[in-house]
Coordinates of C-alpha atoms in Angstrom, one line a residue:
Chain A
M1 CA -24.0 35.2 13.3
A2 CA -22.7 33.4 16.3
P3 CA -23.3 29.7 16.3
E4 CA -26.0 28.2 18.5
V5 CA -24.5 26.2 21.3
H6 CA -26.4 23.6 23.4
N7 CA -24.9 21.6 26.2
L8 CA -26.8 18.3 26.0
S9 CA -24.8 15.8 28.0
Q10 CA -22.0 15.4 30.4
T11 CA -20.9 12.4 28.4
P12 CA -19.4 12.4 24.9
I13 CA -22.0 12.4 22.1
T14 CA -21.1 9.6 19.7
C15 CA -23.6 10.6 17.0
H16 CA -26.7 12.6 16.4
A17 CA -29.7 12.8 14.0
F18 CA -32.4 15.4 13.7
S19 CA -36.1 14.7 13.0
P20 CA -37.4 15.9 9.6
D21 CA -38.9 19.0 11.2
R22 CA -35.8 19.7 13.3
R23 CA -38.0 19.8 16.4
Q24 CA -36.5 16.6 17.8
L25 CA -33.1 15.2 18.1
A26 CA -31.7 11.7 18.7
I27 CA -28.3 11.3 20.3
S28 CA -26.2 8.5 21.7
P29 CA -24.7 9.7 25.0
N30 CA -21.8 7.2 24.6
S31 CA -23.9 4.5 26.1
N32 CA -26.3 1.7 25.0
D33 CA -29.3 4.1 25.0
V34 CA -30.6 6.5 22.5
Q35 CA -31.9 9.7 23.9
I36 CA -34.5 11.8 22.2
F37 CA -34.6 15.5 22.9
S38 CA -37.4 17.9 22.0
R39 CA -37.1 21.6 21.3
Q40 CA -38.9 23.7 23.8
G41 CA -38.2 27.3 23.0
P42 CA -34.5 27.8 23.0
E43 CA -33.9 24.7 25.1
W44 CA -33.5 21.0 24.3
V45 CA -35.3 18.8 26.7
A46 CA -34.8 15.1 27.0
T47 CA -38.2 13.5 26.4
E48 CA -37.6 9.8 25.7
T49 CA -35.0 7.1 25.9
L50 CA -34.8 4.3 23.4
S51 CA -33.4 1.3 25.3
E52 CA -33.0 -1.9 23.3
H53 CA -29.3 -2.2 22.5
D54 CA -27.1 -3.7 25.1
K55 CA -23.8 -2.1 24.0
L56 CA -22.7 1.3 22.8
V57 CA -24.8 2.8 20.1
T58 CA -22.4 3.9 17.4
S59 CA -24.7 5.5 14.8
I60 CA -28.2 6.9 14.4
D61 CA -30.1 8.0 11.3
W62 CA -33.5 9.5 11.1
A63 CA -35.4 9.1 7.8
P64 CA -36.7 12.5 6.7
N65 CA -39.8 11.2 4.8
S66 CA -40.9 8.1 6.6
N67 CA -40.0 9.4 10.0
R68 CA -38.2 6.2 11.1
I69 CA -35.0 6.0 13.2
V70 CA -32.4 3.3 12.6
T71 CA -29.8 2.7 15.2
A72 CA -26.6 0.6 15.0
S73 CA -24.6 -0.6 18.0
Q74 CA -21.5 -2.5 19.1
D75 CA -23.9 -5.3 20.2
R76 CA -23.9 -6.3 16.4
N77 CA -27.5 -5.4 16.0
A78 CA -29.5 -2.7 14.3
Y79 CA -33.1 -1.6 15.1
V80 CA -35.6 0.3 13.1
W81 CA -37.8 2.4 15.3
Q82 CA -41.2 3.5 14.2
E83 CA -43.5 5.8 16.1
T84 CA -46.8 4.0 16.8
Q85 CA -49.8 4.7 19.0
D86 CA -49.9 2.8 22.2
P87 CA -53.3 1.2 22.4
E88 CA -53.6 1.7 26.1
T89 CA -52.5 5.3 26.6
N90 CA -53.0 6.6 23.1
K91 CA -49.6 8.1 23.2
L92 CA -47.1 7.9 20.4
V93 CA -44.2 5.6 21.4
W94 CA -41.1 4.4 19.5
K95 CA -41.4 0.7 18.7
P96 CA -38.2 -1.2 17.7
T97 CA -37.9 -3.9 15.0
L98 CA -34.8 -6.0 15.1
V99 CA -32.8 -6.3 11.9
L100 CA -31.1 -9.5 10.9
L101 CA -27.6 -8.1 10.2
R102 CA -25.7 -11.4 10.1
I103 CA -22.5 -9.8 11.2
N104 CA -20.2 -11.1 14.0
R105 CA -18.6 -7.8 14.9
A106 CA -19.8 -4.3 16.0
A107 CA -22.0 -2.3 13.7
T108 CA -20.2 1.0 13.3
H109 CA -22.3 3.3 11.0
V110 CA -25.7 3.3 9.5
R111 CA -27.4 5.4 6.9
W112 CA -30.9 5.3 5.2
S113 CA -30.8 5.2 1.4
P114 CA -32.4 8.4 -0.2
K115 CA -35.6 6.5 -1.0
E116 CA -35.7 5.1 2.5
D117 CA -36.4 1.6 1.3
K118 CA -33.0 0.4 2.3
F119 CA -30.2 1.2 4.7
A120 CA -26.6 0.3 4.9
V121 CA -24.8 -0.8 8.1
A122 CA -21.0 -0.7 8.2
S123 CA -19.4 -3.1 10.5
G124 CA -16.2 -4.4 12.0
A125 CA -16.8 -7.7 10.4
R126 CA -15.2 -6.4 7.1
A127 CA -18.6 -6.2 5.6
I128 CA -21.5 -3.8 4.9
A129 CA -25.0 -5.1 5.4
I130 CA -27.5 -3.7 2.9
C131 CA -30.9 -4.1 4.6
S132 CA -34.2 -4.0 2.9
F133 CA -37.7 -4.9 4.1
D134 CA -39.1 -8.3 3.4
S135 CA -42.9 -7.7 3.6
E136 CA -43.7 -11.4 3.3
N137 CA -42.0 -12.2 6.6
N138 CA -42.4 -8.8 8.0
W139 CA -38.8 -8.2 8.9
W140 CA -35.7 -6.5 7.7
V141 CA -33.2 -8.7 5.9
S142 CA -29.7 -8.0 4.9
K143 CA -27.3 -8.8 2.1
L144 CA -23.6 -8.4 2.8
L145 CA -21.1 -6.5 0.7
K146 CA -17.8 -8.2 1.5
K147 CA -15.2 -8.1 -1.2
P148 CA -12.6 -6.6 -1.2
I149 CA -12.9 -5.0 2.2
R150 CA -9.9 -5.9 4.3
S151 CA -10.8 -4.2 7.6
T152 CA -13.4 -2.5 9.7
V153 CA -15.8 -0.3 7.7
L154 CA -16.0 3.1 9.5
S155 CA -18.5 5.0 7.4
V156 CA -21.0 4.7 4.5
D157 CA -22.8 7.2 2.4
W158 CA -25.5 6.8 -0.3
H159 CA -25.4 8.1 -3.8
P160 CA -28.6 10.0 -4.7
N161 CA -29.6 7.2 -7.2
N162 CA -30.3 4.9 -4.2
V163 CA -28.0 2.2 -5.6
L164 CA -24.4 3.2 -5.2
L165 CA -22.8 3.3 -1.8
A166 CA -19.5 4.8 -0.7
A167 CA -17.7 3.2 2.2
G168 CA -14.6 4.3 4.1
S169 CA -12.6 1.7 5.9
A170 CA -9.7 1.1 8.2
D171 CA -7.8 -0.7 5.5
M172 CA -7.1 2.9 4.3
K173 CA -9.3 2.8 1.3
A174 CA -12.5 4.6 0.3
R175 CA -14.6 2.5 -2.1
V176 CA -17.7 2.9 -4.2
F177 CA -19.9 -0.2 -4.3
S178 CA -23.1 -1.1 -6.0
A179 CA -25.8 -2.0 -3.5
Y180 CA -28.3 -2.9 -6.0
I181 CA -31.1 -5.2 -4.6
K182 CA -33.2 -6.8 -7.3
E183 CA -36.4 -6.9 -5.2
V184 CA -36.2 -3.2 -4.3
D185 CA -34.5 -1.2 -6.9
E186 CA -35.3 -0.4 -10.4
R187 CA -32.5 -0.6 -13.0
P188 CA -30.3 2.4 -12.3
A189 CA -29.3 4.8 -15.1
A190 CA -25.7 4.9 -16.0
T191 CA -23.6 7.4 -13.9
V192 CA -20.0 8.6 -13.9
W193 CA -19.3 5.6 -11.7
G194 CA -20.4 3.0 -14.2
S195 CA -23.3 1.6 -16.1
K196 CA -23.7 -2.1 -15.3
L197 CA -24.2 -2.4 -11.6
P198 CA -24.9 -5.8 -10.2
F199 CA -24.7 -6.2 -6.4
N200 CA -21.1 -5.8 -5.0
T201 CA -19.7 -4.2 -8.2
I202 CA -16.7 -2.1 -7.2
C203 CA -17.0 1.2 -9.0
G204 CA -14.0 2.9 -7.5
E205 CA -11.2 2.3 -5.0
Y206 CA -9.1 5.2 -3.6
A207 CA -6.3 5.0 -1.1
S208 CA -5.6 7.7 1.5
P209 CA -2.4 9.6 0.7
A210 CA -0.3 8.6 3.7
G211 CA -1.9 5.5 5.0
G212 CA -4.6 6.8 7.3
W213 CA -7.9 5.0 8.1
V214 CA -10.7 6.5 6.1
H215 CA -13.0 8.0 8.8
A216 CA -15.8 9.4 6.7
V217 CA -16.9 9.4 3.1
G218 CA -19.5 11.6 1.3
F219 CA -21.0 11.9 -2.2
S220 CA -21.6 15.4 -3.5
P221 CA -25.3 16.4 -3.9
S222 CA -25.2 15.3 -7.5
G223 CA -23.4 12.1 -6.6
D224 CA -20.7 12.7 -9.2
V225 CA -17.9 13.6 -6.8
L226 CA -16.7 11.7 -3.7
A227 CA -14.9 13.2 -0.8
F228 CA -13.3 11.4 2.1
V229 CA -11.3 12.3 5.2
S230 CA -8.6 10.1 6.6
H231 CA -6.5 9.8 9.7
D232 CA -3.3 11.0 8.0
S233 CA -4.7 14.6 8.4
S234 CA -6.0 14.8 4.9
I235 CA -9.1 15.3 2.9
S236 CA -9.4 13.9 -0.6
I237 CA -11.9 14.8 -3.3
V238 CA -12.3 12.3 -6.1
Y239 CA -13.6 13.0 -9.6
P240 CA -14.1 9.5 -11.0
T241 CA -13.3 10.4 -14.6
G242 CA -10.9 13.2 -13.7
P243 CA -8.5 14.3 -11.1
V244 CA -8.1 13.3 -7.4
F245 CA -7.3 16.1 -5.0
N246 CA -5.5 15.5 -1.8
I247 CA -5.3 18.3 0.7
R248 CA -3.0 17.7 3.6
I249 CA -3.9 19.8 6.6
S250 CA -1.5 21.0 9.2
S251 CA -3.7 20.2 12.2
L252 CA -5.1 17.0 13.6
P253 CA -7.2 14.7 11.4
F254 CA -10.8 15.1 10.5
V255 CA -13.3 12.3 11.3
T256 CA -16.5 13.6 9.7
L257 CA -17.6 15.6 6.8
T258 CA -20.7 16.7 4.9
W259 CA -21.2 18.4 1.6
T260 CA -23.1 21.7 1.7
S261 CA -23.2 22.3 -2.0
E262 CA -21.7 20.9 -5.2
D263 CA -18.6 23.0 -4.6
S264 CA -18.2 23.0 -0.8
I265 CA -17.6 20.6 2.1
V266 CA -17.6 21.0 5.8
A267 CA -15.2 18.7 7.6
A268 CA -14.5 18.4 11.4
G269 CA -12.7 16.2 13.8
H270 CA -9.9 16.1 16.3
D271 CA -9.1 19.8 15.6
C272 CA -12.4 20.7 17.3
Q273 CA -13.6 23.1 14.7
P274 CA -15.6 22.7 11.5
V275 CA -13.5 23.7 8.5
V276 CA -14.9 24.7 5.0
F277 CA -13.3 23.4 1.8
S278 CA -14.3 24.8 -1.5
G279 CA -13.4 24.1 -5.1
S280 CA -14.3 22.4 -8.4
E281 CA -12.7 20.1 -10.9
A282 CA -10.0 22.7 -11.3
G283 CA -8.8 22.5 -7.8
W284 CA -9.8 22.5 -4.1
Q285 CA -8.6 24.4 -1.1
G286 CA -9.5 25.1 2.5
I287 CA -11.1 28.5 2.8
G288 CA -11.6 28.8 6.6
S289 CA -13.2 27.7 9.8
L290 CA -16.8 28.2 10.9
D291 CA -15.4 28.7 14.4
H292 CA -14.3 32.3 14.9
T293 CA -11.4 31.4 17.1
T294 CA -9.2 34.4 17.5
A295 CA -5.9 35.0 19.3
P296 CA -5.7 33.9 22.9
K297 CA -7.9 35.9 25.1
S298 CA -5.3 36.5 27.6
A299 CA -2.2 38.3 26.4
E300 CA 0.2 36.3 28.5
G301 CA 1.6 33.3 26.7
P302 CA -0.3 31.3 24.0
R303 CA -1.6 28.0 25.1
A304 CA -0.5 24.6 23.8
G305 CA -3.9 23.4 22.5
Y306 CA -4.7 22.9 18.9
G307 CA -7.2 25.7 18.6
G308 CA -4.8 27.5 16.3
S309 CA -2.3 29.2 18.5
S310 CA 1.1 29.4 17.1
S311 CA 2.8 27.6 19.9
V312 CA 2.3 24.2 18.5
G313 CA 5.6 22.3 18.7
R314 CA 7.3 24.9 20.8
L315 CA 8.7 23.7 24.0
K316 CA 8.1 25.4 27.3
A317 CA 4.5 26.2 26.6
G318 CA 1.2 24.9 28.0
A319 CA 1.4 21.4 29.5
F320 CA 5.2 21.5 29.4
A321 CA 5.3 24.7 31.5
T322 CA 2.8 23.2 33.9
F323 CA 4.9 20.2 34.6
R324 CA 8.1 22.2 34.7
D325 CA 6.7 24.6 37.2
A326 CA 5.4 21.7 39.3
D327 CA 8.7 20.0 39.1
S328 CA 11.3 22.8 39.6
R329 CA 9.3 25.3 41.7
G330 CA 6.6 23.1 43.3
Q331 CA 4.0 25.3 41.7
S332 CA 0.7 23.9 40.6
S333 CA -1.1 26.0 38.2
I334 CA -4.3 24.2 39.1
S335 CA -4.5 25.6 42.6
G336 CA -2.3 28.6 41.7
S337 CA -3.8 32.0 41.4
G338 CA -2.7 32.5 37.8
S339 CA -5.1 31.8 35.0
P340 CA -5.7 28.0 35.1
S341 CA -8.7 28.1 32.9
A342 CA -6.8 30.0 30.2
D343 CA -4.5 27.2 29.8
T344 CA -6.9 24.3 29.9
K345 CA -9.8 25.8 28.0
M346 CA -9.8 25.5 24.3
L347 CA -10.3 28.6 22.2
T348 CA -12.8 26.8 20.0
V349 CA -16.5 26.4 20.7
H350 CA -16.2 22.7 20.9
Q351 CA -14.0 21.7 23.8
N352 CA -13.1 18.3 22.4
T353 CA -13.2 16.2 19.2
I354 CA -16.2 16.7 16.9
T355 CA -17.7 13.3 16.3
S356 CA -20.3 14.1 13.7
V357 CA -21.3 16.9 11.3
R358 CA -24.6 16.8 9.5
P359 CA -26.7 19.1 7.4
Y360 CA -29.3 21.0 9.5
E361 CA -31.0 23.5 7.2
T362 CA -31.3 23.4 3.5
R363 CA -32.4 26.3 1.3
G364 CA -32.8 26.0 -2.5
G365 CA -30.7 22.8 -2.7
Q366 CA -27.9 24.4 -0.7
V367 CA -27.2 23.5 2.9
T368 CA -27.2 26.7 4.9
K369 CA -26.7 25.4 8.4
V370 CA -24.8 22.3 9.7
S371 CA -25.0 20.8 13.2
T372 CA -22.0 19.2 15.0
T373 CA -21.8 17.2 18.2
G374 CA -18.7 16.2 20.0
V375 CA -16.9 14.4 22.8
D376 CA -17.6 17.5 25.0
G377 CA -21.3 16.8 25.0
K378 CA -22.2 19.9 23.0
L379 CA -24.5 20.3 20.1
V380 CA -23.6 23.3 17.9
I381 CA -25.5 24.7 14.9
W382 CA -23.3 26.7 12.5
D383 CA -24.2 29.1 9.7
V384 CA -22.3 27.6 6.7
N385 CA -21.8 31.0 5.0
D386 CA -20.2 32.5 8.1
V387 CA -16.7 31.5 7.3
G388 CA -14.0 33.1 9.3
T389 CA -10.2 32.8 8.9
G390 CA -10.5 30.9 12.1
G391 CA -7.6 29.5 14.1
A392 CA -4.9 30.9 11.9
S393 CA -3.2 28.1 10.1
A394 CA -5.3 25.2 11.5
W395 CA -7.1 24.4 8.3
R396 CA -4.4 25.2 5.8
Chain B
M1 CA -15.1 -18.4 33.2
V2 CA -12.7 -16.2 31.4
A3 CA -9.7 -17.8 33.1
K4 CA -11.0 -21.2 32.1
S5 CA -11.4 -20.4 28.5
L6 CA -7.9 -18.7 28.4
F7 CA -6.5 -21.8 29.9
R8 CA -8.2 -23.9 27.3
R9 CA -6.9 -21.7 24.6
A10 CA -3.4 -21.9 25.9
L11 CA -3.5 -25.6 25.9
K12 CA -5.0 -25.6 22.4
E13 CA -2.2 -23.4 21.2
R14 CA 0.4 -25.6 22.8
C15 CA -1.0 -28.5 20.9
L16 CA -1.0 -26.6 17.7
A17 CA 2.6 -25.8 18.1
G18 CA 3.2 -29.6 18.4
P19 CA 6.5 -31.3 18.8
C20 CA 8.5 -28.5 17.1
Q21 CA 10.6 -26.7 19.7
D22 CA 11.8 -23.9 17.6
L23 CA 8.5 -22.2 16.8
T24 CA 9.8 -19.6 14.3
H25 CA 11.6 -22.3 12.5
S26 CA 8.5 -24.5 12.3
R27 CA 6.5 -21.6 11.0
N28 CA 8.7 -21.0 8.1
K29 CA 9.1 -24.6 7.2
H30 CA 5.6 -25.9 7.2
K31 CA 2.7 -23.8 6.1
H32 CA 0.3 -25.6 8.5
P33 CA 2.3 -27.1 11.4
I34 CA -0.7 -28.8 12.8
P35 CA 0.5 -32.2 13.9
S36 CA -1.6 -35.2 13.1
Q37 CA -1.1 -36.5 16.6
Q38 CA -2.8 -34.3 19.2
Y39 CA -1.4 -34.2 22.7
S40 CA -3.8 -34.9 25.4
I41 CA -3.6 -33.0 28.7
A42 CA -3.3 -36.0 30.9
N43 CA -0.3 -37.7 29.5
D44 CA 1.8 -34.8 28.3
H45 CA 1.6 -31.7 30.4
D46 CA 0.9 -30.9 33.9
P47 CA -1.8 -28.3 33.6
L48 CA -0.1 -25.9 36.0
R49 CA 3.1 -26.1 34.0
S50 CA 1.2 -25.3 30.9
I51 CA 0.1 -22.0 32.4
M52 CA 3.5 -21.1 33.5
D53 CA 5.0 -21.9 30.2
T54 CA 4.8 -18.8 28.0
A55 CA 6.2 -20.1 24.8
F56 CA 2.7 -20.3 23.3
R57 CA 2.5 -16.5 23.5
K58 CA 5.1 -16.3 20.7
I59 CA 3.1 -18.3 18.3
D60 CA 2.0 -16.2 15.4
I61 CA -1.7 -17.3 15.4
D62 CA -2.4 -15.0 12.5
I63 CA -0.9 -17.5 10.1
Y64 CA -3.8 -19.8 10.7
D65 CA -6.1 -17.0 9.5
E66 CA -6.5 -17.2 5.8
D67 CA -7.9 -13.7 5.7
V68 CA -5.2 -11.9 7.5
L69 CA -4.1 -8.5 6.3
Q70 CA -0.5 -8.7 5.0
E71 CA 2.1 -6.0 5.3
S72 CA 2.3 -5.9 1.5
E73 CA -1.4 -5.0 1.3
L74 CA -0.9 -1.9 3.4
Y75 CA 0.9 0.2 0.9
D76 CA 2.1 0.1 -2.7
A77 CA 5.6 -1.4 -2.9
D78 CA 8.5 0.6 -4.2
P79 CA 8.7 -0.3 -7.9
R80 CA 12.5 0.1 -7.9
D81 CA 14.9 -2.7 -7.4
P82 CA 16.7 -2.7 -4.1
A83 CA 20.1 -2.5 -5.9
Q84 CA 18.8 0.5 -7.8
V85 CA 17.6 2.1 -4.6
L86 CA 21.0 1.7 -3.1
E87 CA 22.7 3.1 -6.2
E88 CA 20.4 6.1 -6.1
A89 CA 21.1 6.7 -2.4
R90 CA 24.8 6.7 -3.2
Q91 CA 24.3 9.2 -6.0
R92 CA 22.3 11.4 -3.7
Q93 CA 25.0 11.3 -1.1
A94 CA 27.5 12.6 -3.7
A95 CA 25.0 15.3 -4.9
V96 CA 24.4 16.4 -1.3
R97 CA 28.1 16.9 -0.8
T98 CA 28.2 19.2 -3.8
F99 CA 25.3 21.2 -2.6
L100 CA 26.8 21.5 0.9
A101 CA 30.0 22.7 -0.6
K102 CA 28.0 25.5 -2.2
S103 CA 26.2 25.8 1.2
D104 CA 22.9 25.2 -0.5
V105 CA 21.0 23.6 2.4
V106 CA 17.6 23.7 0.7
G107 CA 19.0 22.0 -2.4
A108 CA 20.8 19.3 -0.3
L109 CA 17.7 18.6 1.8
S110 CA 15.3 18.4 -1.2
T111 CA 17.7 16.0 -2.9
V112 CA 18.0 13.7 0.0
L113 CA 14.3 13.7 0.8
E114 CA 13.2 13.1 -2.7
N115 CA 12.2 9.4 -3.5
A116 CA 13.5 8.3 -0.1
P117 CA 13.8 4.5 0.2
Y118 CA 11.0 2.7 2.0
G119 CA 9.7 -0.8 2.5
P120 CA 11.6 -4.0 3.0
N121 CA 15.0 -5.1 1.7
V122 CA 16.5 -1.7 1.4
D123 CA 18.0 -1.3 4.8
Q124 CA 21.4 -0.3 3.5
A125 CA 20.0 2.5 1.4
K126 CA 17.9 3.6 4.3
E127 CA 20.9 3.9 6.6
L128 CA 22.9 5.7 3.9
T129 CA 20.1 8.2 3.4
L130 CA 19.8 8.8 7.2
Q131 CA 23.5 9.3 7.4
T132 CA 23.5 11.8 4.5
L133 CA 20.5 13.6 6.1
L134 CA 22.3 13.8 9.5
T135 CA 25.3 15.5 7.9
I136 CA 22.9 18.2 6.6
L137 CA 21.0 18.6 9.8
N138 CA 24.1 18.8 11.9
T139 CA 25.8 21.4 9.8
T140 CA 22.9 23.8 9.4
K141 CA 22.8 26.8 11.7
S142 CA 19.8 26.9 13.9
T143 CA 18.8 30.4 12.7
E144 CA 18.7 29.1 9.1
I145 CA 16.3 26.2 9.9
P146 CA 12.9 27.9 9.6
G147 CA 13.8 29.4 6.2
V148 CA 15.1 26.1 4.9
I149 CA 11.9 24.2 6.1
K150 CA 9.6 26.8 4.5
S151 CA 11.1 26.3 1.1
L152 CA 10.7 22.5 1.2
S153 CA 7.7 20.9 -0.5
Q154 CA 5.0 19.3 1.6
D155 CA 6.2 15.9 0.6
A156 CA 9.7 16.7 1.7
Q157 CA 8.4 18.1 5.0
D158 CA 6.5 14.9 5.8
T159 CA 9.6 12.8 4.9
L160 CA 11.8 15.0 7.0
M161 CA 9.5 14.4 9.9
K162 CA 9.8 10.6 9.4
Y163 CA 13.6 10.8 9.5
L164 CA 13.5 13.0 12.6
Y165 CA 11.5 10.3 14.4
K166 CA 13.7 7.6 13.0
G167 CA 16.8 9.4 14.3
M168 CA 15.3 9.9 17.7
A169 CA 14.5 6.2 17.9
M170 CA 18.1 5.3 17.4
P171 CA 20.1 7.3 20.1
G172 CA 23.8 6.9 19.7
W173 CA 23.7 5.7 16.2
G174 CA 26.2 7.4 13.8
D175 CA 26.4 11.1 14.6
I176 CA 22.9 11.5 15.9
S177 CA 22.5 14.4 18.2
G178 CA 19.3 14.5 20.1
S179 CA 19.4 18.3 20.6
V180 CA 19.8 18.9 16.9
L181 CA 16.9 16.6 16.0
L182 CA 14.7 18.3 18.6
G183 CA 15.6 21.7 17.3
W184 CA 14.6 20.7 13.8
H185 CA 11.5 19.0 15.2
E186 CA 10.4 22.1 16.9
K187 CA 10.8 24.3 13.8
L188 CA 9.2 21.8 11.5
T189 CA 6.2 21.3 13.8
E190 CA 5.7 25.1 13.9
I191 CA 5.6 25.3 10.1
A192 CA 4.1 22.0 9.0
G193 CA 1.8 21.6 12.1
T194 CA 0.7 18.6 14.0
G195 CA -0.8 17.1 10.9
C196 CA 2.8 16.4 9.8
I197 CA 3.4 14.3 12.9
V198 CA 0.1 12.5 12.4
R199 CA 1.1 11.5 8.9
T200 CA 4.5 10.3 10.1
M201 CA 2.6 8.0 12.5
T202 CA 0.1 6.7 10.0
D203 CA 2.3 6.2 7.0
R204 CA 3.4 2.5 6.7
R205 CA 6.0 3.4 4.1
L206 CA 8.7 3.5 6.8
V207 CA 11.9 5.2 5.9

């Protein structure tokens, strides 16, 4: 089945989150606003704008059970949005509540805990704010995870037990912390990550193989396995009591990932296509791309993009040829009659970096569809089981 | 507003540098070269001159940050002793000659790219390894290159890419030939992909 493609925005989409029933969608159009789209038939229609932040919104998460939205922004704030009835018009509107994050740099990523009584905000202040609701004072308070983070935290992900938190950071490490809050959590049962878990316990620390920033982290559905992608074009899968697998890919780095089942992961990023990895404790490998990119549509000359053509690294292709022609023959392929679009259009569905991939549809504990948004302003919904060999060697 | 605060900062940094003229020297000597006596604007510097003076730009303000990320924290140091690294580089050079005499390019390349020296204090070993590698690269026929690269391990391919970039950054050094390096680069990128180049850029274990 072909993926569902929606053009939502002329601007890059920095992040997205679906409502529990998937009828609504919140995105950040690379600005200080959050836009809410509603599904009307096959179309997505912008219905509401949440304006409270005054700098770029970096991350959005929509709690599936309590129907609350949390947003994080470069203005160092986070807001929790709740849908309440407006007393005058009787319409449902989103009301923001400020969160006291106590960070002095941008908030970069935010995720609700599985029980939705806490959320974690990653930040450039070398800290992760674990926020919980203080009902006495009626606001969200935070507790900071600081040690031993040495640089900006780029992503966080919760363990299903509501206590452990994975974090990927620009100091090239992925870590597993305990985010146990006495007032909120019950004593967690022992897991493969450890048994005694006071706040800020470090249960694991893993470096990226060739010194790349860790862009995204994710626990497997059971929480027993950790995966992370880093800027050295690699994906690592960690079994805390067993092996660590590093898969180096031959294309550009991934920046986001999601587990679709206990033995498979979808990762995407600068290569503009979601790639499926599959494996177990015995070994992991890339099995293909969800994007059915095929050979260049036009027979003449492969292009120099990264969509999987074999011309990568070859001189005299793509941009090189364009400049050479312009230089030596005064030809400009932009105005020329040739095939300008063939050379500038990517073969992949996404025409630019994919910024986030998230589960969209779950059946029987397995994610069957994932959604991606990218710098090209597109939202694409992919069938996870429709794995093609994709752009040749891109995911190898 | 911004200009004003910049100006203030410049003045502050000048004061921090204090009476020491040789800034790098002062940095090495005293851990906290903050003088007890602060210089006031009025009696020491003409404000305009302070702006024109650019010496403050060279002050490493990071040393005042106790939390600064050190080079040594970016990667695991080479456990080997620098002398041992140099000795190994010499041995590899000899081994490579033997391989080349048998015209075994794959063997020679794998040998030289294995356990390549990285990090500080091993500059001589690094140069020796680059030299050894260049003899291999320069003597390989261009038609053989793809086959050779394909039989290298992924680690060796990544290290080879690092050396190609190192070589291209040192034009005129030893017997570096730009066209040879570009030829290898083209073939290596075709086989190992752009990911290999990305890893060369991110890896702090510089060869």
